[in-house]
Short mmCIF file of C-alpha atoms in Angstrom, two decimals:
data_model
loop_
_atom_site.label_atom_id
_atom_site.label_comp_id
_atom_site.label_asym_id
_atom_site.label_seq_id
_atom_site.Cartn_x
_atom_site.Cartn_y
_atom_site.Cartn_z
CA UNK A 201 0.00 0.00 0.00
CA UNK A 202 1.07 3.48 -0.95
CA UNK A 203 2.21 5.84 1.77
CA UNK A 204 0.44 8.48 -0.17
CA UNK A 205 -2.53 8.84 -2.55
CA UNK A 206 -3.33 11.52 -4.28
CA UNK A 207 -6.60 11.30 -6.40
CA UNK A 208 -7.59 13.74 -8.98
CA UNK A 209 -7.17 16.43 -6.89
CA UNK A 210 -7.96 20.38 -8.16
CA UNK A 211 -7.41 23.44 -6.30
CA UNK A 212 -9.06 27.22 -7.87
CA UNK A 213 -7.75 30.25 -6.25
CA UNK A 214 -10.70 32.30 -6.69
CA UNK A 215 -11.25 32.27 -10.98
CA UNK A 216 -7.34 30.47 -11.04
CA UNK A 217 -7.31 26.67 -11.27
CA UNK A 218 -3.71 25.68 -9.39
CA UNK A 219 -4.35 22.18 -10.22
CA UNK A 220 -6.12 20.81 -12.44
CA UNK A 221 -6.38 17.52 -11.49
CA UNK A 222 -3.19 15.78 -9.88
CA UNK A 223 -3.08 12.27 -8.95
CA UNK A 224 0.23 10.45 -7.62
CA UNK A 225 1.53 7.66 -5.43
CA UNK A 226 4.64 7.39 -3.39
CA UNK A 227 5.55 4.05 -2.25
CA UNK A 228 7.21 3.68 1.31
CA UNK A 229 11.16 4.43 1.26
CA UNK A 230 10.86 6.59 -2.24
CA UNK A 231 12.13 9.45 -2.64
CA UNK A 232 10.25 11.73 -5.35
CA UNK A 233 11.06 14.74 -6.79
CA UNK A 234 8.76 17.16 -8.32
CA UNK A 235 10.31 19.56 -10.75
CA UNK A 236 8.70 22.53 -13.19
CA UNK A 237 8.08 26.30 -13.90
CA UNK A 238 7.50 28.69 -10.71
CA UNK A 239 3.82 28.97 -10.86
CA UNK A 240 2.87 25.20 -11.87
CA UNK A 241 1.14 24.13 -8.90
CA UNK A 242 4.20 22.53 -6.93
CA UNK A 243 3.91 23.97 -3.86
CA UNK A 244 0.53 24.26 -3.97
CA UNK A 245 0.20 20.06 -4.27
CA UNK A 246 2.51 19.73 -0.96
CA UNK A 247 0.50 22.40 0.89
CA UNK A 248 -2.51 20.59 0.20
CA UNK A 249 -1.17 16.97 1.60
CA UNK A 250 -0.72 18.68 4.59
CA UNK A 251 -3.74 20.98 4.71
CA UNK A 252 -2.39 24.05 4.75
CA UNK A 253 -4.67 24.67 1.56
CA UNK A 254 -8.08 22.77 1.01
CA UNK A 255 -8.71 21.20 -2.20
CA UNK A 256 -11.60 21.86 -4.48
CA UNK A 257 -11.75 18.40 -5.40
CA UNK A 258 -10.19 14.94 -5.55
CA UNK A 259 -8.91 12.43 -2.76
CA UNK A 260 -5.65 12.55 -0.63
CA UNK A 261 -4.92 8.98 1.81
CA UNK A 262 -1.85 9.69 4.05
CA UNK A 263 -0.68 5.98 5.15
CA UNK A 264 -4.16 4.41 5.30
CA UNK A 265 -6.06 7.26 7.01
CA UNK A 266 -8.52 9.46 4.34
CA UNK A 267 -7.40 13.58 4.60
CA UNK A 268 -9.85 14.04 1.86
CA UNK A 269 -12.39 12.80 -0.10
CA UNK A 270 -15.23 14.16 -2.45
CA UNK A 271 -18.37 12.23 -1.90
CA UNK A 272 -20.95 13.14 -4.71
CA UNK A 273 -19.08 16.56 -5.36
CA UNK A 274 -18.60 17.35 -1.59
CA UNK A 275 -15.39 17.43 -0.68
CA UNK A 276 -15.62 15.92 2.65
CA UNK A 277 -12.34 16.67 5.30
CA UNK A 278 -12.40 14.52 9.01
CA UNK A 279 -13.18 16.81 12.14
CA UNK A 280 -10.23 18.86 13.03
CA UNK A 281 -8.39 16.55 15.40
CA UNK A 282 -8.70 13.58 13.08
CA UNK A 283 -7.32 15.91 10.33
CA UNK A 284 -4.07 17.37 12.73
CA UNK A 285 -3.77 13.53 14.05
CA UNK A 286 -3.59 12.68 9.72
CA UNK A 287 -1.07 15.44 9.19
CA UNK A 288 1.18 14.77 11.44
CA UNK A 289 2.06 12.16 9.24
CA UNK A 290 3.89 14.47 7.37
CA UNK A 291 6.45 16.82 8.00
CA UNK A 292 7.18 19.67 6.22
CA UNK A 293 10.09 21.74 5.77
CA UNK A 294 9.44 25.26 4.12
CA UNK A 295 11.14 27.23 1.69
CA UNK A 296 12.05 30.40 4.54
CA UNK A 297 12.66 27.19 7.12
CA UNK A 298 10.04 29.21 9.47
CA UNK A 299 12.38 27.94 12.45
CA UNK A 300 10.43 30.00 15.76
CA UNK A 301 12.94 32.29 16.62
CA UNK A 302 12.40 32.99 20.13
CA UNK A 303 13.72 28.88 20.93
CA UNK A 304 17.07 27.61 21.05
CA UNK A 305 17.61 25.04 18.05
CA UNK A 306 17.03 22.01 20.96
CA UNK A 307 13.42 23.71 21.39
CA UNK A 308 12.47 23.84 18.26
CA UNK A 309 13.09 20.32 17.79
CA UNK A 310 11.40 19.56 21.14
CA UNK A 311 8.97 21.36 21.57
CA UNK A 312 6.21 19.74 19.34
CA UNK A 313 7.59 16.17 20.98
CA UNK A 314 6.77 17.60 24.36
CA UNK A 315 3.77 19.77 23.75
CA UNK A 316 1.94 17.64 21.42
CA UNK A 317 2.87 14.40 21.75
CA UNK A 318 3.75 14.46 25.28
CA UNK A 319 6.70 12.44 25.25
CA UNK A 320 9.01 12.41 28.91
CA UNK A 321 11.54 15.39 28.64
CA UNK A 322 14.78 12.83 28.62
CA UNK A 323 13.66 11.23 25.37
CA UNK A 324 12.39 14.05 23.60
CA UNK A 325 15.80 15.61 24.09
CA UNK A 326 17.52 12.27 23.54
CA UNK A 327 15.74 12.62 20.22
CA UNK A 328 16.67 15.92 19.55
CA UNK A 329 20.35 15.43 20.45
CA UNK A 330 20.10 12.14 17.64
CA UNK A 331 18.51 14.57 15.06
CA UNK A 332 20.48 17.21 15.17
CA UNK A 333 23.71 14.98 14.79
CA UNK A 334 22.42 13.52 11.87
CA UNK A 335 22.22 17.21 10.08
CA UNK A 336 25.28 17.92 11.80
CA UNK A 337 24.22 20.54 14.49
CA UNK A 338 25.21 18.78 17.43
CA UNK A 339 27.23 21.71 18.45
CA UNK A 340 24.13 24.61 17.73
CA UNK A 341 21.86 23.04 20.30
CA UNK A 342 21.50 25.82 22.19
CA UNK A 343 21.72 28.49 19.44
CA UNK A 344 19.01 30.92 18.32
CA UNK A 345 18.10 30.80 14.87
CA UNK A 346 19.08 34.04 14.55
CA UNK A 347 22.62 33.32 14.77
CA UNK A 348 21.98 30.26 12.61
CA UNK A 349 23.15 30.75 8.40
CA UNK A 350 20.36 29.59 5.89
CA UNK A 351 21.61 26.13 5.67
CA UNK A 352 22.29 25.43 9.13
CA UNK A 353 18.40 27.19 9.89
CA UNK A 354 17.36 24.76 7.52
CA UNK A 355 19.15 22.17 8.74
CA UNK A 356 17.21 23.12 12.23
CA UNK A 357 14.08 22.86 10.18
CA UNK A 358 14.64 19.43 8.70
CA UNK A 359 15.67 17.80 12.44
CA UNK A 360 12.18 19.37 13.67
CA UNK A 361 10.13 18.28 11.27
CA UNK A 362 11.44 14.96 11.51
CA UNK A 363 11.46 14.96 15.49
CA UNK A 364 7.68 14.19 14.93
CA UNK A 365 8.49 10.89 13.28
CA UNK A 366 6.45 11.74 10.08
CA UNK A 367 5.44 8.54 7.60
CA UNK A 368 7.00 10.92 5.09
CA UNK A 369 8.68 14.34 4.55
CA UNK A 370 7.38 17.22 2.26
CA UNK A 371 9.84 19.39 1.40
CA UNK A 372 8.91 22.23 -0.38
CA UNK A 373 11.71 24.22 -2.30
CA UNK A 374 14.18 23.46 0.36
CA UNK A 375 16.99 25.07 -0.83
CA UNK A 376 15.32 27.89 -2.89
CA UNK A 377 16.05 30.88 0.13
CA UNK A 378 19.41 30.10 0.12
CA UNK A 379 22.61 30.59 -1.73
CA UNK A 380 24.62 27.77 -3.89
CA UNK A 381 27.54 27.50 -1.17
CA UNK A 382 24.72 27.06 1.40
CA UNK A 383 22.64 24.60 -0.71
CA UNK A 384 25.03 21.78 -0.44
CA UNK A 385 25.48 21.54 2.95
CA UNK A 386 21.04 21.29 2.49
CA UNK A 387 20.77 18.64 -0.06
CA UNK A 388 23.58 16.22 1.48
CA UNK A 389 21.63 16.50 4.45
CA UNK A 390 18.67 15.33 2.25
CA UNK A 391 20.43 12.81 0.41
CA UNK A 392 21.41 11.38 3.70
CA UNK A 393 17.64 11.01 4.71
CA UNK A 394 17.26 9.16 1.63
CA UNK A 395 19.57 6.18 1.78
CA UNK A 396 17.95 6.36 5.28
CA UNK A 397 15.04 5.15 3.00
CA UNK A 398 13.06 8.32 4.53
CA UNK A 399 9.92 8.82 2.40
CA UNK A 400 9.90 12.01 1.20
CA UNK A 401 8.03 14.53 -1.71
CA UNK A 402 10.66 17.12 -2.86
CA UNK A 403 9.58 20.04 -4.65
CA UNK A 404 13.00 21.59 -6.05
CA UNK A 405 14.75 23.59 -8.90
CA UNK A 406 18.03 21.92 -8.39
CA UNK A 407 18.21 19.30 -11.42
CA UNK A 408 21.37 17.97 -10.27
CA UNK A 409 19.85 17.23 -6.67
CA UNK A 410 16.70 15.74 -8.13
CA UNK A 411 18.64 13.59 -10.21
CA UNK A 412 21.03 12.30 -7.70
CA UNK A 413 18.56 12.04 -4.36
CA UNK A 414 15.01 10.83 -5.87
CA UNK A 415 14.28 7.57 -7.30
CA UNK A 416 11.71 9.32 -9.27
CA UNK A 417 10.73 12.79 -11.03
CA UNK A 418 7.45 13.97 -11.61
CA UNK A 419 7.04 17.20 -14.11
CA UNK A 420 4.38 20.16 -13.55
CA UNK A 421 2.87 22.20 -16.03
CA UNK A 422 0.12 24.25 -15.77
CA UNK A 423 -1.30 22.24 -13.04
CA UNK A 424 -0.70 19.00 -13.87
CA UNK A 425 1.71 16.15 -14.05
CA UNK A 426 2.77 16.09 -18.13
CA UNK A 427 5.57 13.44 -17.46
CA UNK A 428 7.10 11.21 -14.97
CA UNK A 429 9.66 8.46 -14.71
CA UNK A 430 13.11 7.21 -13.00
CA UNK A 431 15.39 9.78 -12.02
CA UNK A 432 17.69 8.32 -14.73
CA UNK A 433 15.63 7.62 -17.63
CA UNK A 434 13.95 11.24 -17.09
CA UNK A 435 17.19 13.03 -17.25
CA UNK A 436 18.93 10.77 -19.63
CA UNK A 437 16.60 9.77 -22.29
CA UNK A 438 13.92 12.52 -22.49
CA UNK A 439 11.99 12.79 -25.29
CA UNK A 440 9.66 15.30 -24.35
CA UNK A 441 10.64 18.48 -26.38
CA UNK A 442 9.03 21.12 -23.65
CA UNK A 443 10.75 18.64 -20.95
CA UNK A 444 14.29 18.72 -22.79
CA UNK A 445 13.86 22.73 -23.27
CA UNK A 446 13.16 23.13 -19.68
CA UNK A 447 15.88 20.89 -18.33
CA UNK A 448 18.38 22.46 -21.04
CA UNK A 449 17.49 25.88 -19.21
CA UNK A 450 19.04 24.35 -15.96
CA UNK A 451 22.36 23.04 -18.33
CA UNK A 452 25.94 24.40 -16.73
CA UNK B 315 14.23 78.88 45.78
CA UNK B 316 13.87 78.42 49.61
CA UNK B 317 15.16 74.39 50.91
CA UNK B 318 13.41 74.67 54.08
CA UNK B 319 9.95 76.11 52.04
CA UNK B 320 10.37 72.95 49.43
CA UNK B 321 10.92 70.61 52.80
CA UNK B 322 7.60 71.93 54.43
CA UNK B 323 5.92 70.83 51.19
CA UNK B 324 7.42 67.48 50.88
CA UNK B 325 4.81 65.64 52.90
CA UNK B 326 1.58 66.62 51.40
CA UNK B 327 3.57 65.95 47.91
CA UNK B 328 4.28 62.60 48.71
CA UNK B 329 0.86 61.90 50.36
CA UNK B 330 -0.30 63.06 46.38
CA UNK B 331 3.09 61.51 45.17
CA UNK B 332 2.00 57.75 46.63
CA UNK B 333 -1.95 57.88 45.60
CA UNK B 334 -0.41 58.56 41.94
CA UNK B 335 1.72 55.52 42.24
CA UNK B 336 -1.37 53.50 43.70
CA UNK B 337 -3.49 54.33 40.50
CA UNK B 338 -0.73 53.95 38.20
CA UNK B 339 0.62 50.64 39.59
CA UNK B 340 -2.90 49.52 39.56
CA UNK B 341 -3.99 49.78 36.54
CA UNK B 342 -0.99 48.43 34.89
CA UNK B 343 -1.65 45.28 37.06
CA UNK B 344 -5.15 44.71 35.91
CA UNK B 345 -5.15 46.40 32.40
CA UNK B 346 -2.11 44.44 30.93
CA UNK B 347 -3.59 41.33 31.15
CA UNK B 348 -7.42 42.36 30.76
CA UNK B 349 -5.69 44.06 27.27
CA UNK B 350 -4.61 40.34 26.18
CA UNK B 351 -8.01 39.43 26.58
CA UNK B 352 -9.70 42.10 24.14
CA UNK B 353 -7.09 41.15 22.03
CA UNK B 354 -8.23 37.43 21.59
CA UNK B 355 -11.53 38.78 21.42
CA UNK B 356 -10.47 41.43 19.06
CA UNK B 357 -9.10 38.58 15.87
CA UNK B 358 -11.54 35.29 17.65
CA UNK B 359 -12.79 33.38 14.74
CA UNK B 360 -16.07 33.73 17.34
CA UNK B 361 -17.93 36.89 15.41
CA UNK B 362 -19.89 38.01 18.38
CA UNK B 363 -17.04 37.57 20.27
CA UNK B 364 -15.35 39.89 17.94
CA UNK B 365 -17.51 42.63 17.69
CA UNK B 366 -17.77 42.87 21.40
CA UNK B 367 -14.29 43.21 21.95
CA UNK B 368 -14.10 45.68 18.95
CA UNK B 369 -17.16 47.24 19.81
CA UNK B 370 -15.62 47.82 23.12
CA UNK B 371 -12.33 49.01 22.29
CA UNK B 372 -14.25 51.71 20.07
CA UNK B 373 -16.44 53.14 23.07
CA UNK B 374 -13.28 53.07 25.29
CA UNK B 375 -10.52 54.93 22.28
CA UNK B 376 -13.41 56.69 21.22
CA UNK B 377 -14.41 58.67 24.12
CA UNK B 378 -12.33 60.89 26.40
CA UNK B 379 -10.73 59.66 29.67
CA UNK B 380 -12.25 62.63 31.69
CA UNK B 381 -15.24 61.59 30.33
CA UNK B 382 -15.18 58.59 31.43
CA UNK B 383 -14.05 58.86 34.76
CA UNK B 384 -17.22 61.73 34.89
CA UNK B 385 -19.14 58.27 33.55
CA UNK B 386 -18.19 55.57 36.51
CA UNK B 387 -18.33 57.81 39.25
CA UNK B 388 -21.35 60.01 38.12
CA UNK B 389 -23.42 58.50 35.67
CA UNK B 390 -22.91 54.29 37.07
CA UNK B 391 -25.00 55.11 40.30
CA UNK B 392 -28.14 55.92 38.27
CA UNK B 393 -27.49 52.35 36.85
CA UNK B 394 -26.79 51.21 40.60
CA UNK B 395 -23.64 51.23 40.45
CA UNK B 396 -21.66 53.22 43.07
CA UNK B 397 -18.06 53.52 43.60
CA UNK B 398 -15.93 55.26 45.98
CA UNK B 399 -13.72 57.99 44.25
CA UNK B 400 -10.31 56.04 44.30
CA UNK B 401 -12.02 52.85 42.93
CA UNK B 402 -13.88 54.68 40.15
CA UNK B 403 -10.57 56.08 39.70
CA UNK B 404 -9.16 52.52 38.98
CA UNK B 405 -11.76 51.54 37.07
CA UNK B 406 -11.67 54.03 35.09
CA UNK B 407 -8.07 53.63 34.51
CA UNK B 408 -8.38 50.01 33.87
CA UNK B 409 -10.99 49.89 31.51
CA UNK B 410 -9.36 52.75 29.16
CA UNK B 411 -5.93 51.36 29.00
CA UNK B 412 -7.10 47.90 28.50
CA UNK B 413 -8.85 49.20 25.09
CA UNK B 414 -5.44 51.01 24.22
CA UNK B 415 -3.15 47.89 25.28
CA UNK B 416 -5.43 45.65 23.05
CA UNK B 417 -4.84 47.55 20.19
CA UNK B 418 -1.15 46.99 20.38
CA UNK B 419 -0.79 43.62 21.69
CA UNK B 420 -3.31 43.00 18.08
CA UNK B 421 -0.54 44.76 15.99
CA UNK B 422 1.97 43.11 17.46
CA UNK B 423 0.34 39.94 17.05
CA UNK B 424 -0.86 40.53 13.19
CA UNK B 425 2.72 41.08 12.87
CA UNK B 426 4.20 38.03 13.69
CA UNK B 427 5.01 36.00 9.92
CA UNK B 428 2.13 33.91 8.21
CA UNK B 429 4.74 30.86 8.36
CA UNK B 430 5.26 30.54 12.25
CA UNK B 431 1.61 29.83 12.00
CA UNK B 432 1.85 27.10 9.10
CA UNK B 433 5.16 25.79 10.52
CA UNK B 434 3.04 25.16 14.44
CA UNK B 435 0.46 23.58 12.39
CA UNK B 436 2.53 21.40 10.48
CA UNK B 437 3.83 20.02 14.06
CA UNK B 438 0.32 19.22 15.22
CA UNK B 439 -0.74 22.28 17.18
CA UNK B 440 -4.24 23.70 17.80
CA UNK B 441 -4.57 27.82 16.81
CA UNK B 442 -5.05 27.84 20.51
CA UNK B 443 -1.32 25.94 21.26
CA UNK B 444 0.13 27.84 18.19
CA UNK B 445 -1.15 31.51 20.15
CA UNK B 446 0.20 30.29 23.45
CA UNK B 447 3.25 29.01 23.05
CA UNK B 448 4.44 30.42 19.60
CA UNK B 449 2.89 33.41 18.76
CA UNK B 450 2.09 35.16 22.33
CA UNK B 451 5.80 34.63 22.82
CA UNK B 452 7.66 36.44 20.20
CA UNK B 453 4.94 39.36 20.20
CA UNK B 454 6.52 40.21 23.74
CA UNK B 455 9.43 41.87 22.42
CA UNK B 456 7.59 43.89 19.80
CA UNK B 457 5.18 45.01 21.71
CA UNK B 458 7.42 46.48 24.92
CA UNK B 459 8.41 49.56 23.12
CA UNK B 460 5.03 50.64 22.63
CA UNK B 461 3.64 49.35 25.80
CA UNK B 462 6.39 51.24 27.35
CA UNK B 463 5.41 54.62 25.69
CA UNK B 464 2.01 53.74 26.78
CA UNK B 465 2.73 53.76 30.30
CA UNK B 466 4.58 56.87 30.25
CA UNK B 467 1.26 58.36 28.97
CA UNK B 468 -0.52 56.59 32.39
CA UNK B 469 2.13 58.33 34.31
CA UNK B 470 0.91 61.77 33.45
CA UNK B 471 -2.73 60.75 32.77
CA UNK B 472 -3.29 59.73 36.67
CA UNK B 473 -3.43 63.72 37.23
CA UNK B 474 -7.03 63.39 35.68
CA UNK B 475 -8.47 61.58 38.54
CA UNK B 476 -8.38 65.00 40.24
CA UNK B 477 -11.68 65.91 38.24
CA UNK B 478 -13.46 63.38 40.43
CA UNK B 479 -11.77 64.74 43.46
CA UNK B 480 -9.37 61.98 44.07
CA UNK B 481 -6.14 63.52 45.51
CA UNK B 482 -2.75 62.68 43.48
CA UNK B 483 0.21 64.16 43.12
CA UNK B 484 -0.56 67.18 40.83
CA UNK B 485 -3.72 68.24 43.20
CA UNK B 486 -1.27 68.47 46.38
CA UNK B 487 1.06 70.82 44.49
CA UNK B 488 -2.35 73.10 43.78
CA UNK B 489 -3.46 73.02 46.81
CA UNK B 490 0.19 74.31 48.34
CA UNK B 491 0.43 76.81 45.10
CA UNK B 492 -3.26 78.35 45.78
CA UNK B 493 -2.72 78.18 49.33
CA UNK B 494 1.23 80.00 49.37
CA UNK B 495 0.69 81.65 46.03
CA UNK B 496 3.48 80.13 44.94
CA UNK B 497 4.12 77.89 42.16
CA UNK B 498 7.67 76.18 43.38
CA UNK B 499 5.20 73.04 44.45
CA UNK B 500 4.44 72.65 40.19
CA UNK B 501 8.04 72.77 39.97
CA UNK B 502 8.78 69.94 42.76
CA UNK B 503 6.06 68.04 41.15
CA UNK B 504 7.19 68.22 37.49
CA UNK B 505 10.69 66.81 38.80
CA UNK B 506 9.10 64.37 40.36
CA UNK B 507 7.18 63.62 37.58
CA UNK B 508 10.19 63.46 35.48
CA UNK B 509 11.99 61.11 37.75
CA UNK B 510 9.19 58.46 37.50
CA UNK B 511 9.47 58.69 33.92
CA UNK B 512 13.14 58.85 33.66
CA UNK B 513 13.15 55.29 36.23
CA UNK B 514 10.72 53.54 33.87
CA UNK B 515 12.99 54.23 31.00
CA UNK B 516 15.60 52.94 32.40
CA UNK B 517 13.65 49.78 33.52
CA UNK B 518 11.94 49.20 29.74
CA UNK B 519 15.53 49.89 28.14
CA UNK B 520 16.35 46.60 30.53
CA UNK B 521 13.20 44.57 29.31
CA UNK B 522 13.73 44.99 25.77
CA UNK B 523 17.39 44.18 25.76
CA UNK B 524 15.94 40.86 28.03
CA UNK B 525 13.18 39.96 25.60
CA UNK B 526 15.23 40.41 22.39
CA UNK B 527 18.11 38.50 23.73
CA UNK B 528 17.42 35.79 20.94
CA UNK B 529 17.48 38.18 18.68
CA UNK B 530 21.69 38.92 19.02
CA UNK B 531 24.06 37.73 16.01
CA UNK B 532 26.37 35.57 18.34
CA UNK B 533 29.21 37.95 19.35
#
């Protein structure tokens, strides 16, 4: 069984139709990268998996529990702790990282552990301590954000999303905020997460990081998915003409 | 000036001096949280709620603070509702500069970034959780400046109270400048006025430097 469904789904932003009717699965341990124009509907696909928009129409199944359906043309969402209980399936990790800047780094990370899922205070900051090793922040524990580059904040970000213990990660435009010396540090972090066998849903305009981290690439346009494949034969044997004009655009 | 004139007057100044404190420290108590309050009030998703809090904040920034005070301790007995001067006084006080607070802690909060909000919910928490612990906390160091300038209006605006014939600071110095016709009690008064103001300064330059301390590059 997928980890996620997504059904036909549409979102209209007043007289705008964002997406025009999306459906993909990601399979437990894949990685899947979602590429295309600014303005495609990217971003606004994540932020609907994890309700921070509502869809117009169309089905989204987070690991076996329903976010949304539409029932005869309703679109029908669970009562609101159902839905937050469904969400926090995923975790999300925002283009300005959106770390809260009055906690140290080790808050950030604990304090949805402790708040929300009331775990003891030892192993939430056991936790903590693990996750921000594995982005290599062992040492910024008690740091502000504030004094925090963009990579490291983002860094922050990923640990704290994560520190939830999400069925899979949405990241959307990751490294977008932040310059190309500070993007690497990002995506190895990401890449790590992946041979982890993390799920995750990457929205990105790094080619070369899309390539190398997801198993598979999905292509917007206009609102919907034109093309799709492995991360090799996408890149390496594209046929697509709009595809191979876009992708050239991204050429070194 | 004459020392030993300024000593006689000391004591009814400070008698007027401490009743000034009394109202000021007063309403600060009770109005800075009761603020927080119409502010919740002010943006609840709750739409009578809303326009009760709004409503209220209107009446209370709409009218004047004389007026008011007039109001509680004049016009509230016809209602039944009677209060001694020095708590009309307070109530007054309260009421008004909950309405003004309000307004500030609701710019302060409107100010805080769209994405703290989606990043809380993302992690699972209620608006309520994402007010309390994310939001409410970060608007504290925004909103001390003008909280601060706030209650260095309150300082001067306790001198009103005399129009209901509560005794304060300014009143004593009247009485001892009708009384000696001689206005070196306005003087001692505006020092001490001054003084107040010049302390609280000092104390809200130590607040903000204590709320914004996450704020600081690391040195």
């Amino acid at each position: 069984m997928p980890i996620l469904t997504v059904e036909n789904v549409t979102k209209r932003f007043g007289g705008f139709e964002a997406l025009k009717g999306v459906s993909l699965t990601v399979e437990r341990g894949e990685a899947v990268a979602i590429i295309g124009s600014s303005g495609s509907g990217k971003s606004t696909l994540l932020r609907c998996i994890n309700d921070l928009e509502r869809v117009s129409s169309g089905r989204i199944v987070i690991d076996g529990d329903t976010l949304v359906e539409t029932v005869d043309g309703a679109v029908k969402y669970p009562p609101e702790k159902e839905l937050r209980r469904i969400c926090m399936k995923t975790g999300m990790v925002f283009q300005q990282f959106n770390l809260f800047p009055h906690l140290t780094c080790l808050e950030n990370i604990t304090i949805a552990p402790l708040q929300i899922l009331k775990q003891n205070r030892a192993d939430a900051i056991a936790n903590a301590d693990r996750l921000l090793r594995l982005v290599g922040l062992e040492n910024k524990a008690d740091s502000y954000p504030a004094m925090l580059s963009g990579g490291q904040q983002q860094r922050v970000a990923i640990a704290r999303a994560l520190a939830i213990d999400p069925q899979i990660m949405l990241f959307d435009e990751p490294t977008s905020a932040l310059d190309p010396e500070l993007t690497a540090e990002v995506t190895s972090v990401i890449a790590k997460l992946a041979q982890q066998d993390i799920t995750m849903l990457i929205v990105t305009h790094e080619m070369e990081f899309a390539r190398t981290v997801a198993d598979r690439i999905l292509f917007f346009e206009d609102g919907e998915i034109i093309a799709g494949g492995s991360a090799a034969e996408f890149f390496e044997s594209q046929q697509n003409d709009r595809i191979k004009r876009f992708l050239s655009g991204f050429q070194k | 000036m004459d020392l030993s004139y300024i000593a006689a007057l000391m004591p009814a100044l400070m008698q007027g001096l401490w009743q000034t404190l009394k109202i000021f420290a007063l309403t600060l108590v009770f109005s800075l949280p009761l603020g927080l309050v119409f502010t919740l009030g002010s943006i609840s998703r709750v739409l009578p709620l809303r326009w009760l809090a709004r409503g209220y904040i209107w009446i209370f920034r709409g009218t004047p603070l004389m007026l008011q005070l007039f109001f509680v301790y004049y016009g509230l007995p016809f209602l039944g509702l009677t209060f001694d001067r020095f708590p009309a006084a307070v109530l007054t006080f309260v009421l008004n500069y909950a309405a003004y607070f309000a307004e500030i802690y609701r710019g302060g909060i409107q100010s805080i970034d769209r994405g703290q909000h989606e990043a809380a919910k993302t992690l699972g928490f209620t608006p309520w959780q994402t007010m309390r612990l994310i939001i409410i906390p970060q608007t504290v160091s925004r909103v001390i400046p003008p909280v601060c300038n706030e209650t260095i209006t309150l300082v001067k605006d306790t001198a009103l109270v005399t129009a209901i014939g509560v005794g304060e600071l300014l009143k004593a110095a009247q009485g001892a400048v009708n009384r000696d016709v001689n206005i070196t009690a306005y003087v001692v008064a505006a020092v001490i006025y001054l003084a107040i103001t010049f302390v609280m300064t000092m104390v809200y330059e130590r607040l903000e430097k204590y709320f914004s301390r996450h704020q600081k590059k690391e040195a």
